[in-house]
PDB file of C-alpha atoms in Angstrom:
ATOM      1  CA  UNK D   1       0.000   0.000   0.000  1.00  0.00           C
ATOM      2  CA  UNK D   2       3.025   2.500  -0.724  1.00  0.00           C
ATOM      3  CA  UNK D   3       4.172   2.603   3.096  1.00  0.00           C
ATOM      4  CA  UNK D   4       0.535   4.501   3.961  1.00  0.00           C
ATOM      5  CA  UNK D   5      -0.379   3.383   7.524  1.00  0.00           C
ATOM      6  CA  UNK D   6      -4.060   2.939   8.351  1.00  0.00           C
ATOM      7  CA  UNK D   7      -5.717   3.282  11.861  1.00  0.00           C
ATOM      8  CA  UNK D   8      -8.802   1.904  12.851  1.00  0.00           C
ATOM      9  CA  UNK D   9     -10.685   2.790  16.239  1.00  0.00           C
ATOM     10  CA  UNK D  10     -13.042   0.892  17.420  1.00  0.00           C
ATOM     11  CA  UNK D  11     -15.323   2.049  20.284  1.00  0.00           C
ATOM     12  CA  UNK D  12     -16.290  -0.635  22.873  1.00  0.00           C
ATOM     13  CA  UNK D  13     -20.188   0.114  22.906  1.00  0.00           C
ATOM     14  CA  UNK D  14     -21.194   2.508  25.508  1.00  0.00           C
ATOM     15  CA  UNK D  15     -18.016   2.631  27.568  1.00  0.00           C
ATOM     16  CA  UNK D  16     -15.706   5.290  25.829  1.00  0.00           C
ATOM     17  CA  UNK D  17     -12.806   2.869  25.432  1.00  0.00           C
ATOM     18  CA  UNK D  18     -11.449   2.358  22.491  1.00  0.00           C
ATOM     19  CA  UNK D  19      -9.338   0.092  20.821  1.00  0.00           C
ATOM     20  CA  UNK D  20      -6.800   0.303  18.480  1.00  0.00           C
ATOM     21  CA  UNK D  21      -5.752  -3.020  16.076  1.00  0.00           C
ATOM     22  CA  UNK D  22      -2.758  -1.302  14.230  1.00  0.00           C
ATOM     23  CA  UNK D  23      -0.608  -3.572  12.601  1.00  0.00           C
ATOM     24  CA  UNK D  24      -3.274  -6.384  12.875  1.00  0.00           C
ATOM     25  CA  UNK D  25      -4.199  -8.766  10.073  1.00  0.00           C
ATOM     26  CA  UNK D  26      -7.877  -9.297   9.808  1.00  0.00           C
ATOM     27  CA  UNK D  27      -8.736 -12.506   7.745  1.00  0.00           C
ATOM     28  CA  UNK D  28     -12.757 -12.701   6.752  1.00  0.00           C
ATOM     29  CA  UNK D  29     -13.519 -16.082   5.634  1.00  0.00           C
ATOM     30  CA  UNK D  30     -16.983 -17.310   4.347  1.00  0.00           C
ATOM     31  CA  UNK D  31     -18.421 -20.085   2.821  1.00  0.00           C
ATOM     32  CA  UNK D  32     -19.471 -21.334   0.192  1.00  0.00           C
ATOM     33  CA  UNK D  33     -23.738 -21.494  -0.011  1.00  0.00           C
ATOM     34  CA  UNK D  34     -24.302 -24.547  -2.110  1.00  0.00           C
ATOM     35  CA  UNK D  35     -24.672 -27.028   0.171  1.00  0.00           C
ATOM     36  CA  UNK D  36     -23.874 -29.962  -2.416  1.00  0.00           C
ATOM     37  CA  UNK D  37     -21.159 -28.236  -3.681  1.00  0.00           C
ATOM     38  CA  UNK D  38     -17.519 -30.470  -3.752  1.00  0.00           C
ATOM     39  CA  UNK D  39     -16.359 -27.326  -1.729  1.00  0.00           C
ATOM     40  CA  UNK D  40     -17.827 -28.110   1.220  1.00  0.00           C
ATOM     41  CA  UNK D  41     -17.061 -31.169   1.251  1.00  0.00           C
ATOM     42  CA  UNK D  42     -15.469 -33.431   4.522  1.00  0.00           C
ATOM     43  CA  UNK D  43     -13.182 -35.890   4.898  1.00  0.00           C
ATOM     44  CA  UNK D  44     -15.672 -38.895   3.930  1.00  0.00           C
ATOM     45  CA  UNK D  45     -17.886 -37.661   1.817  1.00  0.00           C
ATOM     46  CA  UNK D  46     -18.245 -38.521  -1.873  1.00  0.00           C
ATOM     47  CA  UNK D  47     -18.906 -36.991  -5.058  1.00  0.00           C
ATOM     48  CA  UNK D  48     -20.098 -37.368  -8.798  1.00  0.00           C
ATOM     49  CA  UNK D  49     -17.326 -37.034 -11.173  1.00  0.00           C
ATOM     50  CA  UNK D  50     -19.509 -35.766 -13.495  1.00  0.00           C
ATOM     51  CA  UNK D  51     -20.952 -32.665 -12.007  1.00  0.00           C
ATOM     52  CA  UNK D  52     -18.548 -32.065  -8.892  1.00  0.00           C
ATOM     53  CA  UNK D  53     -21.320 -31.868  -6.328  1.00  0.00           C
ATOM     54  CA  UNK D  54     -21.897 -33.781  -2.826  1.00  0.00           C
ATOM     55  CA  UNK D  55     -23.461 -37.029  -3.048  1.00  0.00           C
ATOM     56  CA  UNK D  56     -24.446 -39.557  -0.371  1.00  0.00           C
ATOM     57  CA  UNK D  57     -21.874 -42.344  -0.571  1.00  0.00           C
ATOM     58  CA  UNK D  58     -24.551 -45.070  -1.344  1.00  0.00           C
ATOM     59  CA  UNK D  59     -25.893 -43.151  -4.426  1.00  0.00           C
ATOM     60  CA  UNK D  60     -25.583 -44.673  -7.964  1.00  0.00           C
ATOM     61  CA  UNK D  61     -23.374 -41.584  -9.170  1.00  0.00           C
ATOM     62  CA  UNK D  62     -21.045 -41.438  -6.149  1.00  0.00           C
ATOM     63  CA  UNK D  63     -17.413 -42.022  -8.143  1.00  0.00           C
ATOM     64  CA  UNK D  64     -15.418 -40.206  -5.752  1.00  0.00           C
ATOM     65  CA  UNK D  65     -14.578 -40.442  -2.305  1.00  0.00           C
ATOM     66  CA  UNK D  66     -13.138 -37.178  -0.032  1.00  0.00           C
ATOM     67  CA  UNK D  67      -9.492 -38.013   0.961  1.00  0.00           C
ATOM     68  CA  UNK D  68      -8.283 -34.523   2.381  1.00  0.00           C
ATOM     69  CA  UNK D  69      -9.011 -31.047   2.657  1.00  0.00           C
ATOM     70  CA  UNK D  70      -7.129 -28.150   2.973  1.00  0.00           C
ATOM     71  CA  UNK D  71      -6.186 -24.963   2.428  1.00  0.00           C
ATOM     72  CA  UNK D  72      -2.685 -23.734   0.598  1.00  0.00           C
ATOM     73  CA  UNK D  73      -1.387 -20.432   0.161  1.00  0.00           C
ATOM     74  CA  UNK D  74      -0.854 -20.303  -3.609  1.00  0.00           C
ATOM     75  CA  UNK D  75      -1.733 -22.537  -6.595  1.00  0.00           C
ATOM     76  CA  UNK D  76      -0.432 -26.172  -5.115  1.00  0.00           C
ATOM     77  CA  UNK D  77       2.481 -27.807  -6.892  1.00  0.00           C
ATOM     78  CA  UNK D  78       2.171 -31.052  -8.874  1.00  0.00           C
ATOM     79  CA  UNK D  79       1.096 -34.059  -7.134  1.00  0.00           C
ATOM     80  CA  UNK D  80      -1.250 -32.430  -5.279  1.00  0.00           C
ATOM     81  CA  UNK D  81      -2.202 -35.377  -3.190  1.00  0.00           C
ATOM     82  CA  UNK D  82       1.312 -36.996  -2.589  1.00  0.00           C
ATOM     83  CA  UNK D  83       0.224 -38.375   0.780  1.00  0.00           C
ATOM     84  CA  UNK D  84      -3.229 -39.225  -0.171  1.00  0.00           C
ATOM     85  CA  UNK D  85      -3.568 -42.761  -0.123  1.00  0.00           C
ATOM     86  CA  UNK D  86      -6.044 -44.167  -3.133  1.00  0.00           C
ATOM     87  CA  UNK D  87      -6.090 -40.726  -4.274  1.00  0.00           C
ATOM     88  CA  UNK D  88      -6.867 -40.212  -8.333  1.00  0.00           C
ATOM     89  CA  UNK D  89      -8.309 -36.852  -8.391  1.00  0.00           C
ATOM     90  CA  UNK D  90      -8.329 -32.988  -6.981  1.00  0.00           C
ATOM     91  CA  UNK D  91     -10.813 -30.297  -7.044  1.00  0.00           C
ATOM     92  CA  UNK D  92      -8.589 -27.046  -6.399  1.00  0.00           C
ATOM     93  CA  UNK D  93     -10.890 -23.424  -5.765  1.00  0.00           C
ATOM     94  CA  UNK D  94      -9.401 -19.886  -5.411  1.00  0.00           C
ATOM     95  CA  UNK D  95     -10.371 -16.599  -6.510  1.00  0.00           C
ATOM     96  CA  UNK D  96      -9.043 -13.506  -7.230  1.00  0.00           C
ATOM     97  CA  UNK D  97      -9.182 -11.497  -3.873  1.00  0.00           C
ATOM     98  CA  UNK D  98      -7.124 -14.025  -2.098  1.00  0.00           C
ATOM     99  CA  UNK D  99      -3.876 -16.045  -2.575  1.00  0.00           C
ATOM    100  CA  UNK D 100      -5.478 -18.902  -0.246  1.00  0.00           C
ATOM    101  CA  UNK D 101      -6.635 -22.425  -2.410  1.00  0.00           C
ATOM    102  CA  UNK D 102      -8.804 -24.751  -1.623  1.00  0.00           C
ATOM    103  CA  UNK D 103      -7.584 -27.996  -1.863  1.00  0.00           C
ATOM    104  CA  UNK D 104      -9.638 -31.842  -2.125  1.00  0.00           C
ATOM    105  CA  UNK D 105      -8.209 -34.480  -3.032  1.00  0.00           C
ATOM    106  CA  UNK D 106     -10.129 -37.275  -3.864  1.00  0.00           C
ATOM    107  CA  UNK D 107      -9.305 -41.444  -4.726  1.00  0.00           C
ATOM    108  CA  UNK D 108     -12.340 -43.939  -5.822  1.00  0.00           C
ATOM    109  CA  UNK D 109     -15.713 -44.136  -3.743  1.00  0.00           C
ATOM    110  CA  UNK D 110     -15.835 -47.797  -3.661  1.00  0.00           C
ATOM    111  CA  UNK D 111     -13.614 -48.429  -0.513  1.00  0.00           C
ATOM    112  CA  UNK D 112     -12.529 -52.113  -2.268  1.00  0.00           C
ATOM    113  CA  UNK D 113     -10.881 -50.445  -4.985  1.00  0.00           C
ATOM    114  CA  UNK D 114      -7.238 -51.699  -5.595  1.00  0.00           C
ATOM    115  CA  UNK D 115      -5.708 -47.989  -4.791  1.00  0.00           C
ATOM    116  CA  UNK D 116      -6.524 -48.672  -1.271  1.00  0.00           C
ATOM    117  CA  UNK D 117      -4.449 -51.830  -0.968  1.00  0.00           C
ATOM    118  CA  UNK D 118      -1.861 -51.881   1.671  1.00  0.00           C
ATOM    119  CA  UNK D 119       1.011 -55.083   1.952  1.00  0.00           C
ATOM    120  CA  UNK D 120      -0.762 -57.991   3.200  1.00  0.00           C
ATOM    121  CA  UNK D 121      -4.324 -56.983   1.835  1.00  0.00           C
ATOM    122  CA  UNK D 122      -5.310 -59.514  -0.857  1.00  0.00           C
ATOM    123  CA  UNK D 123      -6.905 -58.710  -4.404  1.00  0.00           C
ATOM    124  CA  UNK D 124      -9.118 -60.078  -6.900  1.00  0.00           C
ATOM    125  CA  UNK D 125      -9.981 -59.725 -10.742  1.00  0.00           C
ATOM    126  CA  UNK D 126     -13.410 -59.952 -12.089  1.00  0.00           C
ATOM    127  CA  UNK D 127     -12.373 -61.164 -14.709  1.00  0.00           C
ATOM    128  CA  UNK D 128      -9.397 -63.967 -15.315  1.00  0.00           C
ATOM    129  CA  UNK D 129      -8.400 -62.222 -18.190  1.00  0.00           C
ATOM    130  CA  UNK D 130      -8.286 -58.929 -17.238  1.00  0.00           C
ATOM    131  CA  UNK D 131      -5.590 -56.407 -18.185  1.00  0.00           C
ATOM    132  CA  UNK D 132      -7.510 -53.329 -16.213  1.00  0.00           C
ATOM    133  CA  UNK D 133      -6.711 -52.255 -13.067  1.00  0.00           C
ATOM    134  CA  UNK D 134      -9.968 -51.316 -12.747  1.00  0.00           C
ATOM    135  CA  UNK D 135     -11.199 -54.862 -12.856  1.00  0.00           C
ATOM    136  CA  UNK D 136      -9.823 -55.313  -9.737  1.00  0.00           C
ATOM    137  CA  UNK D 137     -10.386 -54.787  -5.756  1.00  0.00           C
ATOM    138  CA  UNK D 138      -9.831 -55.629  -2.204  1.00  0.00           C
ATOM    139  CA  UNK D 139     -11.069 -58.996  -1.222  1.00  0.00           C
ATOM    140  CA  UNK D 140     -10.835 -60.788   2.635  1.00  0.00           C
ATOM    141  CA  UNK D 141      -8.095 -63.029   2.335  1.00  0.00           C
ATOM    142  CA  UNK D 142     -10.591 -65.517   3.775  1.00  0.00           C
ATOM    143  CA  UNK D 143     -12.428 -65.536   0.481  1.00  0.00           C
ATOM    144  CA  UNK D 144     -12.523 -67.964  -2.280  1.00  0.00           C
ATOM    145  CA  UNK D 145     -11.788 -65.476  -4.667  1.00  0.00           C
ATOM    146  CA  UNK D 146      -8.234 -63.939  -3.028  1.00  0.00           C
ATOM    147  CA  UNK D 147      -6.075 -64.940  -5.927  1.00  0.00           C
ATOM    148  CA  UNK D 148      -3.158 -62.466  -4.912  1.00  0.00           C
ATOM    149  CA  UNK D 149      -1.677 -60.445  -1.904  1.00  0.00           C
ATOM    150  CA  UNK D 150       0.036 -57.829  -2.074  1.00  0.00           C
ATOM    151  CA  UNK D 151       3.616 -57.478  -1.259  1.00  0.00           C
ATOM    152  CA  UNK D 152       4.550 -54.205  -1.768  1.00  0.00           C
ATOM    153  CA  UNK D 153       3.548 -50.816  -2.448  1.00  0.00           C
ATOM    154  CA  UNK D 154       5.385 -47.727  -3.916  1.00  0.00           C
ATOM    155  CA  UNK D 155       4.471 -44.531  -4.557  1.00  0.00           C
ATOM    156  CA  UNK D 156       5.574 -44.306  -8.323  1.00  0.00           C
ATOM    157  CA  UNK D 157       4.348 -45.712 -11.722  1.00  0.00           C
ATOM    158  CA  UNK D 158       8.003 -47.491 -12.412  1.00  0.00           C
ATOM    159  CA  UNK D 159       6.433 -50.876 -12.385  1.00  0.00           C
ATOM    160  CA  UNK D 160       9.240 -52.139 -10.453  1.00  0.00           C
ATOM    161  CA  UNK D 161       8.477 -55.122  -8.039  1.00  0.00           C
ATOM    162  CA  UNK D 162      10.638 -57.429  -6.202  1.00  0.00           C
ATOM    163  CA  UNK D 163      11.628 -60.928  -7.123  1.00  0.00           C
ATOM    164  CA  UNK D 164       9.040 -63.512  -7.357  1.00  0.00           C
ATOM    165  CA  UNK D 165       6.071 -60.942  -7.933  1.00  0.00           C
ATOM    166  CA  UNK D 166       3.258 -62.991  -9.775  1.00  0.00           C
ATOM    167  CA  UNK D 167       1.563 -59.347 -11.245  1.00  0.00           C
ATOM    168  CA  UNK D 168       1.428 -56.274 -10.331  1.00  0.00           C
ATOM    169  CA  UNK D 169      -1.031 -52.993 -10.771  1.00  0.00           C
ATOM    170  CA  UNK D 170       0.273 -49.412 -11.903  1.00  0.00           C
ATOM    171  CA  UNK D 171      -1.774 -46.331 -11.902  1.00  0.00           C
ATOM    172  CA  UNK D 172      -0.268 -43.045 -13.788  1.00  0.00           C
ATOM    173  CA  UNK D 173       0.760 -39.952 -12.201  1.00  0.00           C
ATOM    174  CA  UNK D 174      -0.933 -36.585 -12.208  1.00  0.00           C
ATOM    175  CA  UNK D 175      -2.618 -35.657  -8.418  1.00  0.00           C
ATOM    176  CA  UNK D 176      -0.048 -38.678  -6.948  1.00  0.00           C
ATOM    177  CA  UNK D 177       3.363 -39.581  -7.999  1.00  0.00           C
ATOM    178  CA  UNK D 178       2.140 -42.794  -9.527  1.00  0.00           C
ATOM    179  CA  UNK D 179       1.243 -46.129  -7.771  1.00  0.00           C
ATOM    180  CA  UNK D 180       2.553 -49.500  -8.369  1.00  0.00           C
ATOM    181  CA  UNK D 181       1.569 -52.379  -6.510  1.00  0.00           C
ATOM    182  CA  UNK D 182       2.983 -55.665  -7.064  1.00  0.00           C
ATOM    183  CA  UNK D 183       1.725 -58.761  -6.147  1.00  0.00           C
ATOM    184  CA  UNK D 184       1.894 -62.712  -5.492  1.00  0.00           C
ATOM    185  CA  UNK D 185      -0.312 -65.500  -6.366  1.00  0.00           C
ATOM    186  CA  UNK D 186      -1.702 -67.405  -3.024  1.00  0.00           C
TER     187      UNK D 186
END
């Protein structure tokens, strides 16, 4: 503001005193009105893909799940969601008055998806020829149909698994660094 100072008084109703808040920030912060809007969204709650808004997790159009939410000063830097487990997706809001973002990040609604695997969680295919990761997900390793476990997990989409893995799953980078999780038959 060109080195101009600014004083504010404030008078304490009815009392005479006065206060003074020089050199004080004052941050206003509001929210957005759309209830079903992804921007007011909570750790937990999903979304449609299609049109960004809040939908109950059980609804036919829920594709998304809410990871994290946060707030950034600045435009974030690419991945977004580095320590987002699952995460394939971000919904990023600022305007013009503020350098504040809002950041969500955002992995699969379906809780079984493969993204979610950890070591020692087991997987399925729906299909025994499948060559989608998508045609796969979390399974109890009780089950009949836990065909693999996993045996490791990086965050990367280098493909590269230990000795003796049977098959593994990579997902691309963009809001992660990539995701590779290998795999051994049981």
């Amino acid at each position: 503001m060109g080195g101009r100072r600014f004083r504010l008084t404030v008078r304490a109703s009815g009392r005479g005193r006065r206060a003074d808040i020089r050199r004080r920030a004052i941050v206003v912060c509001a929210n957005d009105t759309d209830a079903t809007s992804i921007g007011t969204a909570k750790l937990g709650d999903c979304g449609d893909r299609n049109t960004m808004k809040k939908v109950a997790c059980t609804d036919p159009g829920a594709s998304q799940r809410v990871l994290s939410v946060r707030t950034v000063y600045g435009k974030p830097a690419r991945p977004e969601c580095p320590d987002d487990l699952g995460a394939n997706s971000v919904f990023t809001r600022g305007n013009d008055k503020t350098d504040l973002v809002l950041v969500v990040c955002m992995g699969p609604a379906d809780l079984s998806d493969s993204r979610y695997a950890v070591v020692g969680d087991c997987i399925t295919d729906d299909n025994v020829r499948a060559t989608s990761a998508s045609a796969t997900h979390r399974i109890d390793c009780g089950g009949p149909g836990a065909r693999y476990e996993v045996t490791d997990r990086h965050d990367s989409n280098d493909n590269a698994c230990p000795a003796g893995t049977a098959v593994s799953l990579t997902y691309g980078s963009g809001t992660t660094a990539g995701l590779t999780i290998c795999m051994r038959r049981r």
